[in-house]
Amino acid sequence: MTTRRLTELRGGRIYDPTHGVDGESRSLFIDDSGHIAAAPRTPAEITQTLDVDGCVVMAGGVDIHTHIGGGKVNLARMMLPEEHLASLVGRDRHPWPGSGVATPSTLTAGYRYAEMGYTACFEPAMLPANAREAHMELADTPIVDKGAYALLGNDDFLLRRLAAGAPDSEIADYIAWTLHASQAMAIKVVNPGGINAFKFNQRKLDLDEENTAYGITPRQILLSLARNLNHLGVTHPLHIHGCNLGVPGNVNTTLATIAGLEGLPAHLTHVQFHSYGVEGDRKFSSGALAIAEAVNRSPNISVDVGQIMFGQTVTESGDSMRQHAGSAFASPRKSVLMDIECDAGCGVVPFHYRDRNFVNALQWIIGLELFLSVGDPWRIFLTTDHPNGAPFTSYPHLIRLLMDRSFRRDMLATLMPEAVAASNLASLDREYSLYEIAILTRAGPARSLGLANLGHLGVGARADIAVYREHADRERMFSSARYVFKSGQVVVQDGRVVAAPNGATHVTRAEYDAGITRSLDDYFARYMSVRRRNLMVSDAEIEDLGRSPLCIHSTRRQG
Amino acid sequence: MAYAAAEVTGAPSVGGKAVDFDVALTAAAKLLRRSQRPLFHGLGSDVQGLRALFRLAEHCNAVVDHMHSQALNSSLRVLQSRGWHTTTLGEVQNRADLVVMLGVDLDRGFPRFLERHVAGKHALQQARRAHRRLVHLGPKANTPTCPADLPMDVLPTPIDRLAESIRTLQGLLQGIPLPSVSDALQALAARIAAAEYPVFVWAPGQLPTATADLVIGAACELVAQINRTRRAAGLALGGDDGAQSALAVSAWLTGFGTGVGFSRGALMPRGELGGSTTALAEGGIDLVLHLGSFSQARPPASDKPSIVLAPPGLAPSEAPDVYLPIGIPGIDHPGQLIRTDGVVALPLRALRAPHHPSATEVLQRLQSALERKP
């Protein structure tokens, strides 16, 4: 038997919620294939030792929802030279120059994620028509593993087939084909049917309101997609950006959406933007408690928060309907809106969240109320809906807000008193533990996505590891990792990127009947501007042109 | 054009003399090594070629500029000052009931646009197709050849009056009483008001620099105004010579669309200074590297030494200091290009066995040579 060559991380405190490990002091071993290894049989197997005495050791972070690549992100970059001029970063800091905070250049995004100990990022809004470009951007995002969710639910093909009463088997085939064609990890729906309805000048679409062109309601779309994804056995459930984003009173839409899913697994994203009531003089109030209670009693539902932070950012969304409404509040005053390829749309609106603004202050409060009121940390994930609520670089600050009650109260005290008075945040005593933070930022998202060997530190897991120096100021602690390993290689040391390998691209493959490709061939030939096969992104494009390993997660149909 | 370029003969050269490829490559590397501030011009390549070019540019402290950067900059200035509401080819095909060409010379620049995206038989919204009309608002001489079953209105308008006509339409649609407006323009305003999805089309590269910003700005304002209560969209035609790909690659790699330079490991955004002419006029540029894969190579006029990467049939008539033949993406090797609407990236497939290396390969070999000790 050949001798293993192991690297020992010695003296760290390990937080690995997947295995119930809560701050246990022990060594962690990495083998030379880049995986976590069992303890050595003889000391001779240890060829390298890194002393991380007293440091906190977690699996690399997994961001389940971050807009880092694709057409709307690149449009935002082009639209905002002021943001990039103010944040140039050179080789003195990173292996390759770049710029941007809310819309960082791709390499800069990869380096910054790694510096914070994140090793996997998922782009949540990839239009199949834009998939090739989105993957090219992700391929130029170094270090982190990546994947993307394909958008369905506003595409004319699906709406036509639903209107025609197509059987579930056909919808499931179409979903499976879309996953394959766009090399996607999961399926996302944005304002179901609403982006399409906006093309026909509908300005809002409630859960049970018909899209005038097809006579289909958001509820029908949600149920069809959620049911068929479940049927296909795709691990990550339907990723839902619901109706009425940002609209006061949308808490009722969100509650009705949760109830309407009829127990089917689903993920509600940036739920902060969907938790607004209409109480009070200003007709804007927190619906966080009602949403948290609904989530708490619905084990089929997971959420991510989409916390906002005060300052300048830019909102990028497929939701052209709601982004058009939001463009009235653009700051600076410019915005992009697109109708896209019978697929969906997008809107890019720069925005400045202000702590002296009642609505913005309450949005900040609502996000934190959600974090502190949802009981099960395995069903709530830490996001800012980068960059829509705030750039991802604000995660360490957010972690401190969650872990440090007195810091949170100090911050709350700086907000406008009317907003503070309208909330019960001051009375929420909960403080997240390191163990729970490890769930919110790695173990939970990895489990939800079905990434079996990421997000934990069990034997055989990929050695994507973050090591943080213990510090009472959790913001400082999580801003800059002492070490980050990617597949066993040190990529960050003392907060500096020291190596920048390419991460893998994760995709989900589900089986589909060839019949769907024939109907799609016909549909594309008649109506689309490209042929079906030219829309499809090949494995070779991901692997060779993108210089990125392809990690395929296969599924099996249920029942 | 590309097919003339499909010629395969054409040897690498140094000082106009045919040499082996490796000799030319070494000579190019030597020029690059000596240069303090090269200008990387042209950027006519596929996404892979552009990635390699930016990597080399960073290594060489180069200023980077696409051959059509003036057109790109007009659009970017409008995007950066007010934004826009746009659509894509597939949406036009299926959704538009009125297509208004704003000073576009379709026959010259986009001869298949009507056939493929406006005059096709099928549309998801068949009623929209049945009622579809084309309007040509622009110089009479540019009136497109219109397919028989597509009704067309022609409103002859000199290019330098185009922005004014668009503003007039905007006023008419707002119900502002305007003196001495032609019946034709009034009728067009009425058609726009009645349309369910009017699309306004411009071509930044065909507009004179002096008026491009005004025309594009006015068109974008008109569309935004209609969208307050109804629907409309704009569409820019262009992206020739990989311009859309260069814009996109530059934006994701650097954060800036065009007008980027590198200096000692840092980005040097050039913004308004962008173009090659300015870069050369500033002084300091001591070498020009031109990359063109799709049309006749035209390095900017200068007295600086030059390196040209172009397919043999497209090499410049006057020999540069170093000439390196490259293949054509989509003929000699596979590749990817981003389409004019900025959304769809198309795969290109090789059609024949390559006679020359790809731009990517040549640029990577240059980089390796420079990274080795001299």
PDB file of N, CA and C in Angstrom, chain A residues 74 77-79 81 84 90-91 98-99 105-107 130 132 136-137 140 156 160 198-201 203 324 334-342 526-530 534 541 545 547, chain B residues 48 51 58 79-80 82-88 90-91 93-95 122 124-125 128 197 227-231 248 251-256 265 267 336 339 343 345-347 349:
ATOM      1  N   ASN A  74     -23.051  42.503 -16.716  1.00  0.00           N
ATOM      2  CA  ASN A  74     -22.095  43.195 -17.581  1.00  0.00           C
ATOM      3  C   ASN A  74     -22.638  44.551 -18.034  1.00  0.00           C
ATOM      4  N   ARG A  77     -21.960  46.867 -15.288  1.00  0.00           N
ATOM      5  CA  ARG A  77     -20.560  47.315 -15.292  1.00  0.00           C
ATOM      6  C   ARG A  77     -20.381  48.460 -16.279  1.00  0.00           C
ATOM      7  N   MET A  78     -20.920  48.273 -17.493  1.00  0.00           N
ATOM      8  CA  MET A  78     -20.730  49.290 -18.534  1.00  0.00           C
ATOM      9  C   MET A  78     -21.423  50.601 -18.167  1.00  0.00           C
ATOM     10  N   MET A  79     -22.552  50.485 -17.463  1.00  0.00           N
ATOM     11  CA  MET A  79     -23.333  51.678 -17.153  1.00  0.00           C
ATOM     12  C   MET A  79     -22.713  52.508 -16.048  1.00  0.00           C
ATOM     13  N   PRO A  81     -19.313  53.577 -14.861  1.00  0.00           N
ATOM     14  CA  PRO A  81     -17.865  53.809 -14.779  1.00  0.00           C
ATOM     15  C   PRO A  81     -17.478  54.481 -13.468  1.00  0.00           C
ATOM     16  N   HIS A  84     -16.575  51.991 -10.916  1.00  0.00           N
ATOM     17  CA  HIS A  84     -15.306  51.297 -11.169  1.00  0.00           C
ATOM     18  C   HIS A  84     -14.107  52.220 -10.997  1.00  0.00           C
ATOM     19  N   GLY A  90      -5.250  46.927  -8.127  1.00  0.00           N
ATOM     20  CA  GLY A  90      -4.117  46.549  -8.971  1.00  0.00           C
ATOM     21  C   GLY A  90      -3.424  45.289  -8.496  1.00  0.00           C
ATOM     22  N   ARG A  91      -2.355  44.981  -9.163  1.00  0.00           N
ATOM     23  CA  ARG A  91      -1.595  43.773  -8.830  1.00  0.00           C
ATOM     24  C   ARG A  91      -0.938  43.849  -7.458  1.00  0.00           C
ATOM     25  N   GLY A  98      -8.307  44.895 -11.665  1.00  0.00           N
ATOM     26  CA  GLY A  98      -9.744  44.918 -11.906  1.00  0.00           C
ATOM     27  C   GLY A  98     -10.356  46.124 -11.219  1.00  0.00           C
ATOM     28  N   SER A  99     -11.673  46.087 -11.062  1.00  0.00           N
ATOM     29  CA  SER A  99     -12.355  47.228 -10.464  1.00  0.00           C
ATOM     30  C   SER A  99     -13.770  46.832 -10.058  1.00  0.00           C
ATOM     31  N   SER A 105     -15.350  43.413 -11.599  1.00  0.00           N
ATOM     32  CA  SER A 105     -14.887  42.632 -12.734  1.00  0.00           C
ATOM     33  C   SER A 105     -14.753  41.190 -12.269  1.00  0.00           C
ATOM     34  N   THR A 106     -14.785  40.266 -13.215  1.00  0.00           N
ATOM     35  CA  THR A 106     -14.940  38.856 -12.832  1.00  0.00           C
ATOM     36  C   THR A 106     -13.787  38.341 -11.970  1.00  0.00           C
ATOM     37  N   LEU A 107     -12.566  38.699 -12.348  1.00  0.00           N
ATOM     38  CA  LEU A 107     -11.436  38.163 -11.573  1.00  0.00           C
ATOM     39  C   LEU A 107     -11.447  38.732 -10.157  1.00  0.00           C
ATOM     40  N   ASN A 130     -28.926  33.654 -22.839  1.00  0.00           N
ATOM     41  CA  ASN A 130     -27.681  34.335 -22.462  1.00  0.00           C
ATOM     42  C   ASN A 130     -26.704  33.372 -21.774  1.00  0.00           C
ATOM     43  N   ARG A 132     -24.554  31.124 -22.736  1.00  0.00           N
ATOM     44  CA  ARG A 132     -23.157  31.025 -23.197  1.00  0.00           C
ATOM     45  C   ARG A 132     -22.331  32.160 -22.622  1.00  0.00           C
ATOM     46  N   MET A 136     -19.198  32.186 -19.876  1.00  0.00           N
ATOM     47  CA  MET A 136     -17.889  32.754 -20.197  1.00  0.00           C
ATOM     48  C   MET A 136     -17.431  33.676 -19.074  1.00  0.00           C
ATOM     49  N   GLU A 137     -18.365  34.453 -18.519  1.00  0.00           N
ATOM     50  CA  GLU A 137     -18.003  35.326 -17.396  1.00  0.00           C
ATOM     51  C   GLU A 137     -17.636  34.497 -16.166  1.00  0.00           C
ATOM     52  N   ASP A 140     -14.250  33.137 -16.207  1.00  0.00           N
ATOM     53  CA  ASP A 140     -13.205  34.102 -15.875  1.00  0.00           C
ATOM     54  C   ASP A 140     -13.313  34.590 -14.439  1.00  0.00           C
ATOM     55  N   ASP A 156     -41.918  32.140 -23.648  1.00  0.00           N
ATOM     56  CA  ASP A 156     -43.162  31.908 -24.399  1.00  0.00           C
ATOM     57  C   ASP A 156     -43.401  30.426 -24.653  1.00  0.00           C
ATOM     58  N   ARG A 160     -46.966  28.961 -23.607  1.00  0.00           N
ATOM     59  CA  ARG A 160     -47.805  28.394 -24.683  1.00  0.00           C
ATOM     60  C   ARG A 160     -48.213  26.965 -24.373  1.00  0.00           C
ATOM     61  N   PHE A 198     -45.344  41.934 -18.867  1.00  0.00           N
ATOM     62  CA  PHE A 198     -44.870  43.312 -19.056  1.00  0.00           C
ATOM     63  C   PHE A 198     -44.629  43.604 -20.540  1.00  0.00           C
ATOM     64  N   LYS A 199     -44.270  42.601 -21.291  1.00  0.00           N
ATOM     65  CA  LYS A 199     -44.082  42.791 -22.738  1.00  0.00           C
ATOM     66  C   LYS A 199     -45.414  43.123 -23.408  1.00  0.00           C
ATOM     67  N   PHE A 200     -46.509  42.760 -22.723  1.00  0.00           N
ATOM     68  CA  PHE A 200     -47.843  43.101 -23.231  1.00  0.00           C
ATOM     69  C   PHE A 200     -48.453  44.240 -22.415  1.00  0.00           C
ATOM     70  N   ASN A 201     -47.565  44.975 -21.756  1.00  0.00           N
ATOM     71  CA  ASN A 201     -47.933  46.183 -21.014  1.00  0.00           C
ATOM     72  C   ASN A 201     -48.784  45.937 -19.781  1.00  0.00           C
ATOM     73  N   ARG A 203     -48.763  45.867 -15.906  1.00  0.00           N
ATOM     74  CA  ARG A 203     -47.849  46.534 -14.992  1.00  0.00           C
ATOM     75  C   ARG A 203     -47.753  45.844 -13.640  1.00  0.00           C
ATOM     76  N   HIS A 324     -38.791  48.307 -13.859  1.00  0.00           N
ATOM     77  CA  HIS A 324     -39.287  49.519 -14.525  1.00  0.00           C
ATOM     78  C   HIS A 324     -39.957  50.420 -13.500  1.00  0.00           C
ATOM     79  N   LYS A 334     -30.349  56.795 -13.877  1.00  0.00           N
ATOM     80  CA  LYS A 334     -30.209  56.104 -15.151  1.00  0.00           C
ATOM     81  C   LYS A 334     -30.618  54.659 -14.918  1.00  0.00           C
ATOM     82  N   SER A 335     -31.088  54.018 -15.955  1.00  0.00           N
ATOM     83  CA  SER A 335     -31.465  52.619 -15.783  1.00  0.00           C
ATOM     84  C   SER A 335     -31.539  51.935 -17.141  1.00  0.00           C
ATOM     85  N   VAL A 336     -31.389  50.628 -17.083  1.00  0.00           N
ATOM     86  CA  VAL A 336     -31.490  49.820 -18.295  1.00  0.00           C
ATOM     87  C   VAL A 336     -32.649  48.855 -18.123  1.00  0.00           C
ATOM     88  N   LEU A 337     -33.386  48.698 -19.195  1.00  0.00           N
ATOM     89  CA  LEU A 337     -34.493  47.754 -19.191  1.00  0.00           C
ATOM     90  C   LEU A 337     -34.389  46.970 -20.483  1.00  0.00           C
ATOM     91  N   MET A 338     -34.577  45.668 -20.412  1.00  0.00           N
ATOM     92  CA  MET A 338     -34.524  44.882 -21.649  1.00  0.00           C
ATOM     93  C   MET A 338     -35.627  43.833 -21.696  1.00  0.00           C
ATOM     94  N   ASP A 339     -36.192  43.672 -22.889  1.00  0.00           N
ATOM     95  CA  ASP A 339     -37.042  42.517 -23.182  1.00  0.00           C
ATOM     96  C   ASP A 339     -36.142  41.540 -23.916  1.00  0.00           C
ATOM     97  N   ILE A 340     -36.123  40.280 -23.484  1.00  0.00           N
ATOM     98  CA  ILE A 340     -35.071  39.409 -23.998  1.00  0.00           C
ATOM     99  C   ILE A 340     -35.589  38.118 -24.626  1.00  0.00           C
ATOM    100  N   GLU A 341     -35.521  38.064 -25.932  1.00  0.00           N
ATOM    101  CA  GLU A 341     -35.467  36.833 -26.706  1.00  0.00           C
ATOM    102  C   GLU A 341     -36.567  35.811 -26.373  1.00  0.00           C
ATOM    103  N   CYS A 342     -37.784  36.301 -26.080  1.00  0.00           N
ATOM    104  CA  CYS A 342     -38.923  35.431 -25.761  1.00  0.00           C
ATOM    105  C   CYS A 342     -38.588  34.489 -24.605  1.00  0.00           C
ATOM    106  N   ARG A 526     -39.216  28.096 -36.335  1.00  0.00           N
ATOM    107  CA  ARG A 526     -40.292  29.029 -36.671  1.00  0.00           C
ATOM    108  C   ARG A 526     -40.116  30.402 -36.054  1.00  0.00           C
ATOM    109  N   TYR A 527     -39.793  30.433 -34.782  1.00  0.00           N
ATOM    110  CA  TYR A 527     -39.947  31.683 -34.033  1.00  0.00           C
ATOM    111  C   TYR A 527     -38.650  32.309 -33.523  1.00  0.00           C
ATOM    112  N   MET A 528     -37.642  31.524 -33.343  1.00  0.00           N
ATOM    113  CA  MET A 528     -36.470  32.061 -32.658  1.00  0.00           C
ATOM    114  C   MET A 528     -35.430  32.580 -33.651  1.00  0.00           C
ATOM    115  N   SER A 529     -34.505  33.385 -33.143  1.00  0.00           N
ATOM    116  CA  SER A 529     -33.499  33.991 -34.018  1.00  0.00           C
ATOM    117  C   SER A 529     -32.258  33.110 -34.155  1.00  0.00           C
ATOM    118  N   VAL A 530     -32.203  32.034 -33.389  1.00  0.00           N
ATOM    119  CA  VAL A 530     -31.108  31.073 -33.564  1.00  0.00           C
ATOM    120  C   VAL A 530     -31.706  29.661 -33.600  1.00  0.00           C
ATOM    121  N   ASN A 534     -27.721  25.751 -31.689  1.00  0.00           N
ATOM    122  CA  ASN A 534     -26.775  26.847 -31.456  1.00  0.00           C
ATOM    123  C   ASN A 534     -26.985  27.528 -30.115  1.00  0.00           C
ATOM    124  N   GLU A 541     -17.400  23.491 -24.423  1.00  0.00           N
ATOM    125  CA  GLU A 541     -17.262  24.937 -24.200  1.00  0.00           C
ATOM    126  C   GLU A 541     -16.982  25.248 -22.736  1.00  0.00           C
ATOM    127  N   LEU A 545     -12.965  25.786 -23.493  1.00  0.00           N
ATOM    128  CA  LEU A 545     -12.896  27.226 -23.676  1.00  0.00           C
ATOM    129  C   LEU A 545     -12.919  27.923 -22.326  1.00  0.00           C
ATOM    130  N   ARG A 547     -11.883  26.597 -19.553  1.00  0.00           N
ATOM    131  CA  ARG A 547     -10.781  26.085 -18.724  1.00  0.00           C
ATOM    132  C   ARG A 547     -11.258  25.697 -17.327  1.00  0.00           C
TER     133      ARG A 547
ATOM    134  N   GLN B  48     -12.330  34.144 -27.233  1.00  0.00           N
ATOM    135  CA  GLN B  48     -11.055  33.569 -26.779  1.00  0.00           C
ATOM    136  C   GLN B  48      -9.884  34.460 -27.169  1.00  0.00           C
ATOM    137  N   ARG B  51      -9.786  37.456 -24.920  1.00  0.00           N
ATOM    138  CA  ARG B  51      -9.257  37.147 -23.585  1.00  0.00           C
ATOM    139  C   ARG B  51      -7.728  37.128 -23.624  1.00  0.00           C
ATOM    140  N   GLU B  58      -2.154  43.490 -20.531  1.00  0.00           N
ATOM    141  CA  GLU B  58      -1.799  43.777 -19.141  1.00  0.00           C
ATOM    142  C   GLU B  58      -0.301  43.574 -18.929  1.00  0.00           C
ATOM    143  N   LEU B  79     -25.714  55.244 -22.537  1.00  0.00           N
ATOM    144  CA  LEU B  79     -25.962  54.279 -21.460  1.00  0.00           C
ATOM    145  C   LEU B  79     -25.562  54.860 -20.107  1.00  0.00           C
ATOM    146  N   GLN B  80     -24.397  55.509 -20.084  1.00  0.00           N
ATOM    147  CA  GLN B  80     -23.853  55.985 -18.812  1.00  0.00           C
ATOM    148  C   GLN B  80     -24.500  57.272 -18.333  1.00  0.00           C
ATOM    149  N   ARG B  82     -27.967  58.160 -19.212  1.00  0.00           N
ATOM    150  CA  ARG B  82     -29.405  58.035 -18.949  1.00  0.00           C
ATOM    151  C   ARG B  82     -29.939  56.609 -18.988  1.00  0.00           C
ATOM    152  N   GLY B  83     -29.150  55.692 -19.602  1.00  0.00           N
ATOM    153  CA  GLY B  83     -29.622  54.318 -19.730  1.00  0.00           C
ATOM    154  C   GLY B  83     -30.502  54.146 -20.953  1.00  0.00           C
ATOM    155  N   TRP B  84     -31.113  52.956 -21.092  1.00  0.00           N
ATOM    156  CA  TRP B  84     -31.976  52.725 -22.243  1.00  0.00           C
ATOM    157  C   TRP B  84     -32.897  51.547 -22.021  1.00  0.00           C
ATOM    158  N   HIS B  85     -33.912  51.474 -22.871  1.00  0.00           N
ATOM    159  CA  HIS B  85     -34.818  50.334 -22.870  1.00  0.00           C
ATOM    160  C   HIS B  85     -34.669  49.658 -24.230  1.00  0.00           C
ATOM    161  N   THR B  86     -34.161  48.462 -24.236  1.00  0.00           N
ATOM    162  CA  THR B  86     -33.880  47.818 -25.519  1.00  0.00           C
ATOM    163  C   THR B  86     -34.524  46.434 -25.601  1.00  0.00           C
ATOM    164  N   THR B  87     -34.380  45.847 -26.774  1.00  0.00           N
ATOM    165  CA  THR B  87     -34.957  44.546 -27.006  1.00  0.00           C
ATOM    166  C   THR B  87     -33.955  43.718 -27.814  1.00  0.00           C
ATOM    167  N   THR B  88     -34.341  42.495 -28.184  1.00  0.00           N
ATOM    168  CA  THR B  88     -33.421  41.613 -28.898  1.00  0.00           C
ATOM    169  C   THR B  88     -34.051  41.174 -30.228  1.00  0.00           C
ATOM    170  N   GLY B  90     -34.928  38.309 -31.423  1.00  0.00           N
ATOM    171  CA  GLY B  90     -36.052  37.380 -31.305  1.00  0.00           C
ATOM    172  C   GLY B  90     -37.341  38.070 -30.871  1.00  0.00           C
ATOM    173  N   GLU B  91     -37.223  39.087 -30.032  1.00  0.00           N
ATOM    174  CA  GLU B  91     -38.410  39.845 -29.614  1.00  0.00           C
ATOM    175  C   GLU B  91     -38.975  40.631 -30.793  1.00  0.00           C
ATOM    176  N   GLN B  93     -38.762  39.937 -33.909  1.00  0.00           N
ATOM    177  CA  GLN B  93     -39.353  38.948 -34.793  1.00  0.00           C
ATOM    178  C   GLN B  93     -40.781  38.567 -34.376  1.00  0.00           C
ATOM    179  N   ASN B  94     -41.009  38.457 -33.083  1.00  0.00           N
ATOM    180  CA  ASN B  94     -42.282  37.936 -32.586  1.00  0.00           C
ATOM    181  C   ASN B  94     -43.240  38.989 -32.039  1.00  0.00           C
ATOM    182  N   ARG B  95     -42.695  40.117 -31.568  1.00  0.00           N
ATOM    183  CA  ARG B  95     -43.522  41.040 -30.797  1.00  0.00           C
ATOM    184  C   ARG B  95     -43.830  42.339 -31.535  1.00  0.00           C
ATOM    185  N   HIS B 122     -43.518  33.767 -39.694  1.00  0.00           N
ATOM    186  CA  HIS B 122     -44.056  33.323 -38.403  1.00  0.00           C
ATOM    187  C   HIS B 122     -43.779  34.317 -37.283  1.00  0.00           C
ATOM    188  N   LEU B 124     -44.883  34.514 -32.842  1.00  0.00           N
ATOM    189  CA  LEU B 124     -45.688  33.991 -31.738  1.00  0.00           C
ATOM    190  C   LEU B 124     -46.985  34.787 -31.621  1.00  0.00           C
ATOM    191  N   GLN B 125     -46.876  36.085 -31.808  1.00  0.00           N
ATOM    192  CA  GLN B 125     -48.074  36.913 -31.843  1.00  0.00           C
ATOM    193  C   GLN B 125     -48.371  37.208 -33.320  1.00  0.00           C
ATOM    194  N   ARG B 128     -49.541  40.594 -34.537  1.00  0.00           N
ATOM    195  CA  ARG B 128     -48.507  41.632 -34.599  1.00  0.00           C
ATOM    196  C   ARG B 128     -47.787  41.562 -35.951  1.00  0.00           C
ATOM    197  N   TYR B 197     -46.226  47.456 -29.780  1.00  0.00           N
ATOM    198  CA  TYR B 197     -44.810  47.223 -29.472  1.00  0.00           C
ATOM    199  C   TYR B 197     -43.949  47.803 -30.591  1.00  0.00           C
ATOM    200  N   ASN B 227     -42.738  54.141 -22.724  1.00  0.00           N
ATOM    201  CA  ASN B 227     -42.853  53.068 -21.728  1.00  0.00           C
ATOM    202  C   ASN B 227     -43.479  53.501 -20.412  1.00  0.00           C
ATOM    203  N   ARG B 228     -43.657  54.804 -20.234  1.00  0.00           N
ATOM    204  CA  ARG B 228     -44.338  55.215 -18.997  1.00  0.00           C
ATOM    205  C   ARG B 228     -45.760  54.680 -18.967  1.00  0.00           C
ATOM    206  N   THR B 229     -46.380  54.602 -20.128  1.00  0.00           N
ATOM    207  CA  THR B 229     -47.776  54.133 -20.144  1.00  0.00           C
ATOM    208  C   THR B 229     -48.020  52.969 -21.095  1.00  0.00           C
ATOM    209  N   ARG B 230     -47.183  52.860 -22.133  1.00  0.00           N
ATOM    210  CA  ARG B 230     -47.376  51.771 -23.093  1.00  0.00           C
ATOM    211  C   ARG B 230     -46.054  51.024 -23.245  1.00  0.00           C
ATOM    212  N   ARG B 231     -45.901  50.232 -24.275  1.00  0.00           N
ATOM    213  CA  ARG B 231     -44.636  49.533 -24.463  1.00  0.00           C
ATOM    214  C   ARG B 231     -43.953  49.940 -25.758  1.00  0.00           C
ATOM    215  N   ALA B 248     -17.970  43.443 -24.375  1.00  0.00           N
ATOM    216  CA  ALA B 248     -18.377  42.570 -23.273  1.00  0.00           C
ATOM    217  C   ALA B 248     -17.157  42.024 -22.529  1.00  0.00           C
ATOM    218  N   ALA B 251     -15.540  44.642 -20.491  1.00  0.00           N
ATOM    219  CA  ALA B 251     -16.343  44.993 -19.310  1.00  0.00           C
ATOM    220  C   ALA B 251     -16.197  43.954 -18.207  1.00  0.00           C
ATOM    221  N   TRP B 252     -16.223  42.666 -18.588  1.00  0.00           N
ATOM    222  CA  TRP B 252     -16.143  41.700 -17.478  1.00  0.00           C
ATOM    223  C   TRP B 252     -14.722  41.524 -16.943  1.00  0.00           C
ATOM    224  N   LEU B 253     -13.720  41.675 -17.813  1.00  0.00           N
ATOM    225  CA  LEU B 253     -12.348  41.515 -17.315  1.00  0.00           C
ATOM    226  C   LEU B 253     -11.855  42.738 -16.542  1.00  0.00           C
ATOM    227  N   THR B 254     -12.287  43.937 -16.956  1.00  0.00           N
ATOM    228  CA  THR B 254     -11.715  45.149 -16.341  1.00  0.00           C
ATOM    229  C   THR B 254     -12.741  45.995 -15.588  1.00  0.00           C
ATOM    230  N   GLY B 255     -14.031  45.829 -15.913  1.00  0.00           N
ATOM    231  CA  GLY B 255     -15.059  46.701 -15.339  1.00  0.00           C
ATOM    232  C   GLY B 255     -15.375  47.882 -16.237  1.00  0.00           C
ATOM    233  N   PHE B 256     -14.607  48.060 -17.305  1.00  0.00           N
ATOM    234  CA  PHE B 256     -14.822  49.185 -18.219  1.00  0.00           C
ATOM    235  C   PHE B 256     -15.095  48.673 -19.627  1.00  0.00           C
ATOM    236  N   GLY B 265       0.742  46.852 -13.731  1.00  0.00           N
ATOM    237  CA  GLY B 265      -0.127  46.059 -12.863  1.00  0.00           C
ATOM    238  C   GLY B 265      -1.402  46.757 -12.442  1.00  0.00           C
ATOM    239  N   LEU B 267      -4.966  49.145 -13.704  1.00  0.00           N
ATOM    240  CA  LEU B 267      -5.800  49.583 -14.823  1.00  0.00           C
ATOM    241  C   LEU B 267      -5.671  51.084 -14.983  1.00  0.00           C
ATOM    242  N   GLN B 336     -16.455  31.855 -30.350  1.00  0.00           N
ATOM    243  CA  GLN B 336     -17.725  32.382 -29.856  1.00  0.00           C
ATOM    244  C   GLN B 336     -17.748  33.881 -30.098  1.00  0.00           C
ATOM    245  N   ARG B 339     -23.573  38.612 -30.080  1.00  0.00           N
ATOM    246  CA  ARG B 339     -24.390  39.226 -31.115  1.00  0.00           C
ATOM    247  C   ARG B 339     -24.704  40.691 -30.793  1.00  0.00           C
ATOM    248  N   VAL B 343     -26.961  39.909 -25.993  1.00  0.00           N
ATOM    249  CA  VAL B 343     -27.513  38.824 -25.175  1.00  0.00           C
ATOM    250  C   VAL B 343     -27.026  37.464 -25.656  1.00  0.00           C
ATOM    251  N   ALA B 345     -24.777  34.828 -27.396  1.00  0.00           N
ATOM    252  CA  ALA B 345     -23.428  34.550 -27.877  1.00  0.00           C
ATOM    253  C   ALA B 345     -23.529  33.335 -28.776  1.00  0.00           C
ATOM    254  N   LEU B 346     -22.961  33.440 -29.948  1.00  0.00           N
ATOM    255  CA  LEU B 346     -23.107  32.358 -30.921  1.00  0.00           C
ATOM    256  C   LEU B 346     -21.860  31.501 -30.984  1.00  0.00           C
ATOM    257  N   PRO B 347     -22.069  30.185 -31.110  1.00  0.00           N
ATOM    258  CA  PRO B 347     -20.913  29.310 -31.287  1.00  0.00           C
ATOM    259  C   PRO B 347     -20.485  29.318 -32.750  1.00  0.00           C
ATOM    260  N   ARG B 349     -18.173  27.309 -35.639  1.00  0.00           N
ATOM    261  CA  ARG B 349     -17.561  25.993 -35.825  1.00  0.00           C
ATOM    262  C   ARG B 349     -16.548  26.060 -36.963  1.00  0.00           C
TER     263      ARG B 349
END
